[in-house]
mmCIF file with all atom_site columns, C-alpha atoms in Angstrom:
data_model
loop_
_atom_site.group_PDB
_atom_site.id
_atom_site.type_symbol
_atom_site.label_atom_id
_atom_site.label_alt_id
_atom_site.label_comp_id
_atom_site.label_asym_id
_atom_site.label_entity_id
_atom_site.label_seq_id
_atom_site.pdbx_PDB_ins_code
_atom_site.Cartn_x
_atom_site.Cartn_y
_atom_site.Cartn_z
_atom_site.occupancy
_atom_site.B_iso_or_equiv
_atom_site.pdbx_formal_charge
_atom_site.auth_seq_id
_atom_site.auth_comp_id
_atom_site.auth_asym_id
_atom_site.auth_atom_id
_atom_site.pdbx_PDB_model_num
ATOM 1   C CA . MET A 1 1   ? 28.079  -13.937 19.948 1.00 0.00 ? 1   MET A CA 1
ATOM 2   C CA . THR A 1 2   ? 24.921  -12.153 18.409 1.00 0.00 ? 2   THR A CA 1
ATOM 3   C CA . ALA A 1 3   ? 22.705  -10.001 20.414 1.00 0.00 ? 3   ALA A CA 1
ATOM 4   C CA . ALA A 1 4   ? 19.424  -11.537 21.515 1.00 0.00 ? 4   ALA A CA 1
ATOM 5   C CA . PHE A 1 5   ? 15.941  -9.960  20.103 1.00 0.00 ? 5   PHE A CA 1
ATOM 6   C CA . LYS A 1 6   ? 14.223  -7.738  22.302 1.00 0.00 ? 6   LYS A CA 1
ATOM 7   C CA . ALA A 1 7   ? 11.356  -5.535  21.325 1.00 0.00 ? 7   ALA A CA 1
ATOM 8   C CA . ASP A 1 8   ? 11.980  -2.036  21.886 1.00 0.00 ? 8   ASP A CA 1
ATOM 9   C CA . PRO A 1 9   ? 10.221  -1.006  25.486 1.00 0.00 ? 9   PRO A CA 1
ATOM 10  C CA . ALA A 1 10  ? 8.229   1.426   23.403 1.00 0.00 ? 10  ALA A CA 1
ATOM 11  C CA . PHE A 1 11  ? 5.976   -1.315  21.948 1.00 0.00 ? 11  PHE A CA 1
ATOM 12  C CA . ASP A 1 12  ? 4.646   -2.179  25.520 1.00 0.00 ? 12  ASP A CA 1
ATOM 13  C CA . ILE A 1 13  ? 3.190   1.327   26.039 1.00 0.00 ? 13  ILE A CA 1
ATOM 14  C CA . GLY A 1 14  ? 0.266   0.831   23.394 1.00 0.00 ? 14  GLY A CA 1
ATOM 15  C CA . SER A 1 15  ? 0.520   -2.950  22.413 1.00 0.00 ? 15  SER A CA 1
ATOM 16  C CA . VAL A 1 16  ? 0.559   -6.317  23.885 1.00 0.00 ? 16  VAL A CA 1
ATOM 17  C CA . VAL A 1 17  ? 2.205   -9.426  22.534 1.00 0.00 ? 17  VAL A CA 1
ATOM 18  C CA . VAL A 1 18  ? -0.079  -12.163 21.068 1.00 0.00 ? 18  VAL A CA 1
ATOM 19  C CA . CYS A 1 19  ? 2.418   -14.653 19.963 1.00 0.00 ? 19  CYS A CA 1
ATOM 20  C CA . ASP A 1 20  ? 5.445   -15.514 17.763 1.00 0.00 ? 20  ASP A CA 1
ATOM 21  C CA . TRP A 1 21  ? 5.324   -16.537 14.220 1.00 0.00 ? 21  TRP A CA 1
ATOM 22  C CA . PRO A 1 22  ? 8.227   -18.141 12.331 1.00 0.00 ? 22  PRO A CA 1
ATOM 23  C CA . LEU A 1 23  ? 10.076  -14.571 12.049 1.00 0.00 ? 23  LEU A CA 1
ATOM 24  C CA . CYS A 1 24  ? 7.895   -12.215 13.996 1.00 0.00 ? 24  CYS A CA 1
ATOM 25  C CA . GLN A 1 25  ? 6.498   -11.417 17.242 1.00 0.00 ? 25  GLN A CA 1
ATOM 26  C CA . VAL A 1 26  ? 3.035   -10.706 16.660 1.00 0.00 ? 26  VAL A CA 1
ATOM 27  C CA . ARG A 1 27  ? 1.615   -7.653  18.704 1.00 0.00 ? 27  ARG A CA 1
ATOM 28  C CA . LEU A 1 28  ? -1.949  -6.303  18.892 1.00 0.00 ? 28  LEU A CA 1
ATOM 29  C CA . GLN A 1 29  ? -2.328  -2.393  19.079 1.00 0.00 ? 29  GLN A CA 1
ATOM 30  C CA . ASP A 1 30  ? -4.469  -1.744  22.027 1.00 0.00 ? 30  ASP A CA 1
ATOM 31  C CA . ASP A 1 31  ? -6.759  0.579   20.174 1.00 0.00 ? 31  ASP A CA 1
ATOM 32  C CA . ALA A 1 32  ? -10.363 -0.608  19.617 1.00 0.00 ? 32  ALA A CA 1
ATOM 33  C CA . ARG A 1 33  ? -11.047 2.121   16.929 1.00 0.00 ? 33  ARG A CA 1
ATOM 34  C CA . PHE A 1 34  ? -8.883  -0.360  14.198 1.00 0.00 ? 34  PHE A CA 1
ATOM 35  C CA . PRO A 1 35  ? -8.112  -3.916  14.211 1.00 0.00 ? 35  PRO A CA 1
ATOM 36  C CA . TRP A 1 36  ? -4.253  -3.471  14.118 1.00 0.00 ? 36  TRP A CA 1
ATOM 37  C CA . LEU A 1 37  ? -1.429  -5.873  14.451 1.00 0.00 ? 37  LEU A CA 1
ATOM 38  C CA . ILE A 1 38  ? 2.195   -4.925  14.491 1.00 0.00 ? 38  ILE A CA 1
ATOM 39  C CA . LEU A 1 39  ? 4.898   -7.705  13.348 1.00 0.00 ? 39  LEU A CA 1
ATOM 40  C CA . ILE A 1 40  ? 8.268   -7.283  14.904 1.00 0.00 ? 40  ILE A CA 1
ATOM 41  C CA . PRO A 1 41  ? 10.953  -9.591  13.028 1.00 0.00 ? 41  PRO A CA 1
ATOM 42  C CA . ARG A 1 42  ? 12.656  -11.500 15.909 1.00 0.00 ? 42  ARG A CA 1
ATOM 43  C CA . ARG A 1 43  ? 16.420  -10.529 15.138 1.00 0.00 ? 43  ARG A CA 1
ATOM 44  C CA . ALA A 1 44  ? 18.432  -7.764  16.790 1.00 0.00 ? 44  ALA A CA 1
ATOM 45  C CA . GLY A 1 45  ? 19.545  -4.585  15.388 1.00 0.00 ? 45  GLY A CA 1
ATOM 46  C CA . LEU A 1 46  ? 17.036  -4.596  12.489 1.00 0.00 ? 46  LEU A CA 1
ATOM 47  C CA . HIS A 1 47  ? 16.113  -0.817  11.147 1.00 0.00 ? 47  HIS A CA 1
ATOM 48  C CA . GLU A 1 48  ? 14.974  -1.403  7.643  1.00 0.00 ? 48  GLU A CA 1
ATOM 49  C CA . ILE A 1 49  ? 13.640  -4.395  5.542  1.00 0.00 ? 49  ILE A CA 1
ATOM 50  C CA . GLU A 1 50  ? 17.021  -4.362  3.323  1.00 0.00 ? 50  GLU A CA 1
ATOM 51  C CA . ASP A 1 51  ? 18.343  -5.607  6.647  1.00 0.00 ? 51  ASP A CA 1
ATOM 52  C CA . LEU A 1 52  ? 16.772  -8.881  6.601  1.00 0.00 ? 52  LEU A CA 1
ATOM 53  C CA . THR A 1 53  ? 18.015  -11.752 4.363  1.00 0.00 ? 53  THR A CA 1
ATOM 54  C CA . PRO A 1 54  ? 16.047  -12.492 1.128  1.00 0.00 ? 54  PRO A CA 1
ATOM 55  C CA . ALA A 1 55  ? 14.792  -15.364 2.583  1.00 0.00 ? 55  ALA A CA 1
ATOM 56  C CA . GLU A 1 56  ? 13.607  -13.542 5.571  1.00 0.00 ? 56  GLU A CA 1
ATOM 57  C CA . ARG A 1 57  ? 12.084  -10.918 3.429  1.00 0.00 ? 57  ARG A CA 1
ATOM 58  C CA . ALA A 1 58  ? 9.945   -13.544 1.944  1.00 0.00 ? 58  ALA A CA 1
ATOM 59  C CA . VAL A 1 59  ? 8.771   -15.129 5.286  1.00 0.00 ? 59  VAL A CA 1
ATOM 60  C CA . LEU A 1 60  ? 8.087   -11.323 6.463  1.00 0.00 ? 60  LEU A CA 1
ATOM 61  C CA . LEU A 1 61  ? 5.722   -10.818 3.260  1.00 0.00 ? 61  LEU A CA 1
ATOM 62  C CA . ASP A 1 62  ? 4.095   -14.005 4.005  1.00 0.00 ? 62  ASP A CA 1
ATOM 63  C CA . GLU A 1 63  ? 3.357   -12.926 7.905  1.00 0.00 ? 63  GLU A CA 1
ATOM 64  C CA . VAL A 1 64  ? 2.148   -9.398  6.769  1.00 0.00 ? 64  VAL A CA 1
ATOM 65  C CA . VAL A 1 65  ? -0.714  -11.465 4.407  1.00 0.00 ? 65  VAL A CA 1
ATOM 66  C CA . ARG A 1 66  ? -1.550  -13.655 7.245  1.00 0.00 ? 66  ARG A CA 1
ATOM 67  C CA . ALA A 1 67  ? -1.794  -10.538 9.697  1.00 0.00 ? 67  ALA A CA 1
ATOM 68  C CA . GLY A 1 68  ? -4.123  -9.213  7.161  1.00 0.00 ? 68  GLY A CA 1
ATOM 69  C CA . GLU A 1 69  ? -6.135  -12.358 7.332  1.00 0.00 ? 69  GLU A CA 1
ATOM 70  C CA . ASN A 1 70  ? -6.030  -11.669 11.008 1.00 0.00 ? 70  ASN A CA 1
ATOM 71  C CA . VAL A 1 71  ? -7.025  -8.225  10.902 1.00 0.00 ? 71  VAL A CA 1
ATOM 72  C CA . ARG A 1 72  ? -10.070 -8.928  8.628  1.00 0.00 ? 72  ARG A CA 1
ATOM 73  C CA . PHE A 1 73  ? -10.964 -11.654 11.175 1.00 0.00 ? 73  PHE A CA 1
ATOM 74  C CA . LEU A 1 74  ? -10.874 -9.185  14.023 1.00 0.00 ? 74  LEU A CA 1
ATOM 75  C CA . GLY A 1 75  ? -13.018 -6.405  12.199 1.00 0.00 ? 75  GLY A CA 1
ATOM 76  C CA . GLN A 1 76  ? -15.576 -9.079  10.969 1.00 0.00 ? 76  GLN A CA 1
ATOM 77  C CA . ALA A 1 77  ? -15.729 -10.435 14.697 1.00 0.00 ? 77  ALA A CA 1
ATOM 78  C CA . ALA A 1 78  ? -16.288 -6.936  15.879 1.00 0.00 ? 78  ALA A CA 1
ATOM 79  C CA . GLY A 1 79  ? -18.943 -6.220  13.513 1.00 0.00 ? 79  GLY A CA 1
ATOM 80  C CA . ARG A 1 80  ? -16.815 -3.539  11.246 1.00 0.00 ? 80  ARG A CA 1
ATOM 81  C CA . PRO A 1 81  ? -15.628 -5.640  8.394  1.00 0.00 ? 81  PRO A CA 1
ATOM 82  C CA . VAL A 1 82  ? -12.202 -4.175  6.952  1.00 0.00 ? 82  VAL A CA 1
ATOM 83  C CA . GLN A 1 83  ? -12.400 -2.517  3.636  1.00 0.00 ? 83  GLN A CA 1
ATOM 84  C CA . LYS A 1 84  ? -9.102  -1.829  3.183  1.00 0.00 ? 84  LYS A CA 1
ATOM 85  C CA . LEU A 1 85  ? -5.793  -2.986  4.729  1.00 0.00 ? 85  LEU A CA 1
ATOM 86  C CA . ASN A 1 86  ? -2.997  -0.378  5.418  1.00 0.00 ? 86  ASN A CA 1
ATOM 87  C CA . VAL A 1 87  ? 0.461   -1.934  5.604  1.00 0.00 ? 87  VAL A CA 1
ATOM 88  C CA . ALA A 1 88  ? 3.560   0.450   6.708  1.00 0.00 ? 88  ALA A CA 1
ATOM 89  C CA . ALA A 1 89  ? 6.784   -0.068  7.993  1.00 0.00 ? 89  ALA A CA 1
ATOM 90  C CA . LEU A 1 90  ? 7.374   3.721   9.189  1.00 0.00 ? 90  LEU A CA 1
ATOM 91  C CA . GLY A 1 91  ? 10.078  3.555   12.032 1.00 0.00 ? 91  GLY A CA 1
ATOM 92  C CA . ASN A 1 92  ? 10.212  7.361   12.408 1.00 0.00 ? 92  ASN A CA 1
ATOM 93  C CA . VAL A 1 93  ? 9.289   6.775   16.217 1.00 0.00 ? 93  VAL A CA 1
ATOM 94  C CA . THR A 1 94  ? 10.465  3.551   17.040 1.00 0.00 ? 94  THR A CA 1
ATOM 95  C CA . ALA A 1 95  ? 13.582  2.339   14.663 1.00 0.00 ? 95  ALA A CA 1
ATOM 96  C CA . GLN A 1 96  ? 13.583  -0.818  15.331 1.00 0.00 ? 96  GLN A CA 1
ATOM 97  C CA . LEU A 1 97  ? 12.013  -2.839  12.365 1.00 0.00 ? 97  LEU A CA 1
ATOM 98  C CA . HIS A 1 98  ? 8.399   -3.603  12.655 1.00 0.00 ? 98  HIS A CA 1
ATOM 99  C CA . VAL A 1 99  ? 5.415   -3.628  10.019 1.00 0.00 ? 99  VAL A CA 1
ATOM 100 C CA . HIS A 1 100 ? 1.867   -2.126  10.898 1.00 0.00 ? 100 HIS A CA 1
ATOM 101 C CA . VAL A 1 101 ? -1.177  -4.162  9.705  1.00 0.00 ? 101 VAL A CA 1
ATOM 102 C CA . VAL A 1 102 ? -4.206  -1.759  10.305 1.00 0.00 ? 102 VAL A CA 1
ATOM 103 C CA . GLY A 1 103 ? -7.917  -2.642  9.374  1.00 0.00 ? 103 GLY A CA 1
ATOM 104 C CA . ARG A 1 104 ? -9.747  0.536   7.812  1.00 0.00 ? 104 ARG A CA 1
ATOM 105 C CA . ARG A 1 105 ? -13.373 1.504   6.958  1.00 0.00 ? 105 ARG A CA 1
ATOM 106 C CA . HIS A 1 106 ? -14.512 4.318   5.003  1.00 0.00 ? 106 HIS A CA 1
ATOM 107 C CA . ASP A 1 107 ? -16.607 5.077   7.733  1.00 0.00 ? 107 ASP A CA 1
ATOM 108 C CA . ASP A 1 108 ? -13.638 5.062   10.583 1.00 0.00 ? 108 ASP A CA 1
ATOM 109 C CA . ASP A 1 109 ? -13.289 8.498   12.251 1.00 0.00 ? 109 ASP A CA 1
ATOM 110 C CA . LEU A 1 110 ? -9.924  9.202   10.577 1.00 0.00 ? 110 LEU A CA 1
ATOM 111 C CA . TRP A 1 111 ? -10.760 7.914   7.002  1.00 0.00 ? 111 TRP A CA 1
ATOM 112 C CA . PRO A 1 112 ? -9.089  8.790   4.517  1.00 0.00 ? 112 PRO A CA 1
ATOM 113 C CA . ASP A 1 113 ? -6.178  10.019  6.761  1.00 0.00 ? 113 ASP A CA 1
ATOM 114 C CA . PRO A 1 114 ? -3.344  7.754   8.231  1.00 0.00 ? 114 PRO A CA 1
ATOM 115 C CA . VAL A 1 115 ? -3.953  6.483   11.833 1.00 0.00 ? 115 VAL A CA 1
ATOM 116 C CA . TRP A 1 116 ? -0.258  7.322   12.900 1.00 0.00 ? 116 TRP A CA 1
ATOM 117 C CA . GLY A 1 117 ? -0.601  10.242  15.562 1.00 0.00 ? 117 GLY A CA 1
ATOM 118 C CA . ARG A 1 118 ? -4.033  11.077  14.903 1.00 0.00 ? 118 ARG A CA 1
ATOM 119 C CA . GLY A 1 119 ? -6.548  11.062  17.886 1.00 0.00 ? 119 GLY A CA 1
ATOM 120 C CA . ALA A 1 120 ? -6.399  9.360   20.994 1.00 0.00 ? 120 ALA A CA 1
ATOM 121 C CA . ALA A 1 121 ? -6.214  5.346   21.101 1.00 0.00 ? 121 ALA A CA 1
ATOM 122 C CA . VAL A 1 122 ? -9.231  3.808   22.520 1.00 0.00 ? 122 VAL A CA 1
ATOM 123 C CA . PRO A 1 123 ? -8.002  1.134   24.678 1.00 0.00 ? 123 PRO A CA 1
ATOM 124 C CA . TYR A 1 124 ? -10.073 -2.327  24.529 1.00 0.00 ? 124 TYR A CA 1
ATOM 125 C CA . GLY A 1 125 ? -9.938  -2.567  28.418 1.00 0.00 ? 125 GLY A CA 1
ATOM 126 C CA . ALA A 1 126 ? -8.954  -5.955  29.940 1.00 0.00 ? 126 ALA A CA 1
ATOM 127 C CA . ASN A 1 127 ? -11.741 -7.957  28.530 1.00 0.00 ? 127 ASN A CA 1
ATOM 128 C CA . GLY A 1 128 ? -12.059 -6.389  25.610 1.00 0.00 ? 128 GLY A CA 1
ATOM 129 C CA . LEU A 1 129 ? -8.074  -7.195  24.785 1.00 0.00 ? 129 LEU A CA 1
ATOM 130 C CA . GLN A 1 130 ? -8.353  -10.701 25.846 1.00 0.00 ? 130 GLN A CA 1
ATOM 131 C CA . ALA A 1 131 ? -11.419 -11.103 23.541 1.00 0.00 ? 131 ALA A CA 1
ATOM 132 C CA . ALA A 1 132 ? -9.519  -9.791  20.653 1.00 0.00 ? 132 ALA A CA 1
ATOM 133 C CA . ILE A 1 133 ? -6.534  -11.968 21.499 1.00 0.00 ? 133 ILE A CA 1
ATOM 134 C CA . SER A 1 134 ? -8.760  -15.181 21.833 1.00 0.00 ? 134 SER A CA 1
ATOM 135 C CA . ARG A 1 135 ? -10.432 -14.152 18.518 1.00 0.00 ? 135 ARG A CA 1
ATOM 136 C CA . MET A 1 136 ? -6.982  -13.843 16.563 1.00 0.00 ? 136 MET A CA 1
ATOM 137 C CA . ARG A 1 137 ? -5.904  -17.235 18.110 1.00 0.00 ? 137 ARG A CA 1
ATOM 138 C CA . LEU A 1 138 ? -9.219  -18.738 16.602 1.00 0.00 ? 138 LEU A CA 1
ATOM 139 C CA . SER A 1 139 ? -8.953  -17.198 12.952 1.00 0.00 ? 139 SER A CA 1
ATOM 140 C CA . PRO A 1 140 ? -7.991  -18.995 10.172 1.00 0.00 ? 140 PRO A CA 1
ATOM 141 C CA . GLY A 1 141 ? -4.845  -17.087 9.891  1.00 0.00 ? 141 GLY A CA 1
ATOM 142 C CA . GLY A 1 142 ? -4.125  -17.404 13.666 1.00 0.00 ? 142 GLY A CA 1
#
């Protein structure tokens, strides 16, 4: 019997589950500085993209594009249109395979540096988090 998918508990610290897509659990990073989604393939024991089957890799890429559409929608809704999407599967801190899709702007506080490990997150707050989740569910890619 194969092990059931479970997101690493570390993801609960800074993100919330929004929904499940065909392959990935979709999470919103609780950092109002950036529209930011995390995709976690719902398969146990994955660490690298190469651990996915070729068909799953194709689905992952489609879901990354879909997440980018959502991130752009979130940025637009917040009055800060995304100028550049950053997409990364780092795994240096949390080894479980996951992909970050982050909306960036030339005027954000960290531009042009990466967002990981830089500055303190600015939580949305309960109302802001729910508003962002609702917006995402209404987006064309949601």
